[in-house]
Amino acid sequence: MAATQEPFNPLSRVGWAKQLGETAPEFLRRVPPLTTLTSDGWIWCANPYARRDKKPEDVDAAYVTRMRQLLAAYIDKKTKIAQQNPTMAPGTITRRLLPERERLKDDIYEGAKKANMTCGKWMLFPTTADTPKVWLQVVEAVSAGKLGVMAKVATECKQSSNERLICIYTEDFTNVVDVRRQLETMADLHLVQRQGGRPIYYKADAYTCLDIYSDNPYGLKASQYSSKDIFAMPETKNKSAESRPQKRLTDGEFFKTRESPFKKR
């Protein structure tokens, strides 16, 4: 993402976000990640050169509600099968619901596009000791316009954990080329290894909004991509895939064999 336009900070009024005119080290001295507590639990840094040719749209609550209804309907069906087959193993129920689960995943992707919830994030989990160093690298890259559209670091560890979550955002989780581009930049910064090492994962914000985490009751995979899978994918294949999910999720072509659950009535 080239820095070719006048810098603009959408977080200029947020006291715990990096401001224009301060260097990354100055920002970390002002808002140290290990000792700062904020009202939202995060410290932020925006890419001041991120594309601004499209006015941000508000999240459409009606589509979010519909997605929650689809999730609830899946649970209802799962419960009904279990009640009708009390001796059936949970794993058998999970396998029986595979087609419904795949449809649920695709419906959520479609709903996320319609609800204007397209952003997603790569997630890093450095130890507390490594967090200042890793966060400094991320802030330097994001504020220079080289990485993501925004980043944040958690001000506290999760319970029974010695790791801090750092999120690096992209505009559109269906844009596999851009998702990979940000991953490649992180690899260049040695934040992730291209081969071996601990993989990192990418998650659509829609899943976070819908409280879909690991071990969720729907059996959905909590992340959309892993660094291992993306790096294993040939770049040419990755590029050719860019338009397919975008088209599928915007014009509903994928759903031509059945009625979209988001069809206006």
Short mmCIF file of N, CA and C in Angstrom, two decimals, residues 16-18 42-46 150-153:
data_model
loop_
_atom_site.label_atom_id
_atom_site.label_comp_id
_atom_site.label_asym_id
_atom_site.label_seq_id
_atom_site.Cartn_x
_atom_site.Cartn_y
_atom_site.Cartn_z
N TRP A 16 -5.63 7.13 22.93
CA TRP A 16 -4.76 5.95 23.01
C TRP A 16 -4.48 5.38 21.61
N ALA A 17 -4.53 6.27 20.60
CA ALA A 17 -4.16 5.89 19.23
C ALA A 17 -2.96 6.72 18.80
N LYS A 18 -2.18 6.19 17.87
CA LYS A 18 -1.04 6.94 17.35
C LYS A 18 -1.53 8.16 16.59
N TRP A 42 -8.12 -1.68 24.00
CA TRP A 42 -7.20 -1.74 22.87
C TRP A 42 -6.40 -0.45 22.74
N ILE A 43 -5.22 -0.56 22.14
CA ILE A 43 -4.42 0.58 21.71
C ILE A 43 -4.37 0.51 20.19
N TRP A 44 -4.54 1.66 19.53
CA TRP A 44 -4.78 1.65 18.09
C TRP A 44 -3.71 2.38 17.28
N CYS A 45 -3.60 1.99 16.03
CA CYS A 45 -2.78 2.69 15.05
C CYS A 45 -3.44 2.56 13.69
N ALA A 46 -3.75 3.70 13.06
CA ALA A 46 -4.38 3.69 11.73
C ALA A 46 -3.34 3.94 10.65
N MET A 150 -5.35 -0.74 9.49
CA MET A 150 -5.39 -0.38 10.90
C MET A 150 -4.84 -1.55 11.71
N ALA A 151 -4.39 -1.24 12.92
CA ALA A 151 -3.90 -2.29 13.82
C ALA A 151 -4.24 -1.93 15.25
N LYS A 152 -4.30 -2.95 16.09
CA LYS A 152 -4.57 -2.71 17.50
C LYS A 152 -3.89 -3.78 18.33
N VAL A 153 -3.60 -3.44 19.58
CA VAL A 153 -3.01 -4.40 20.51
C VAL A 153 -3.85 -4.40 21.78
#
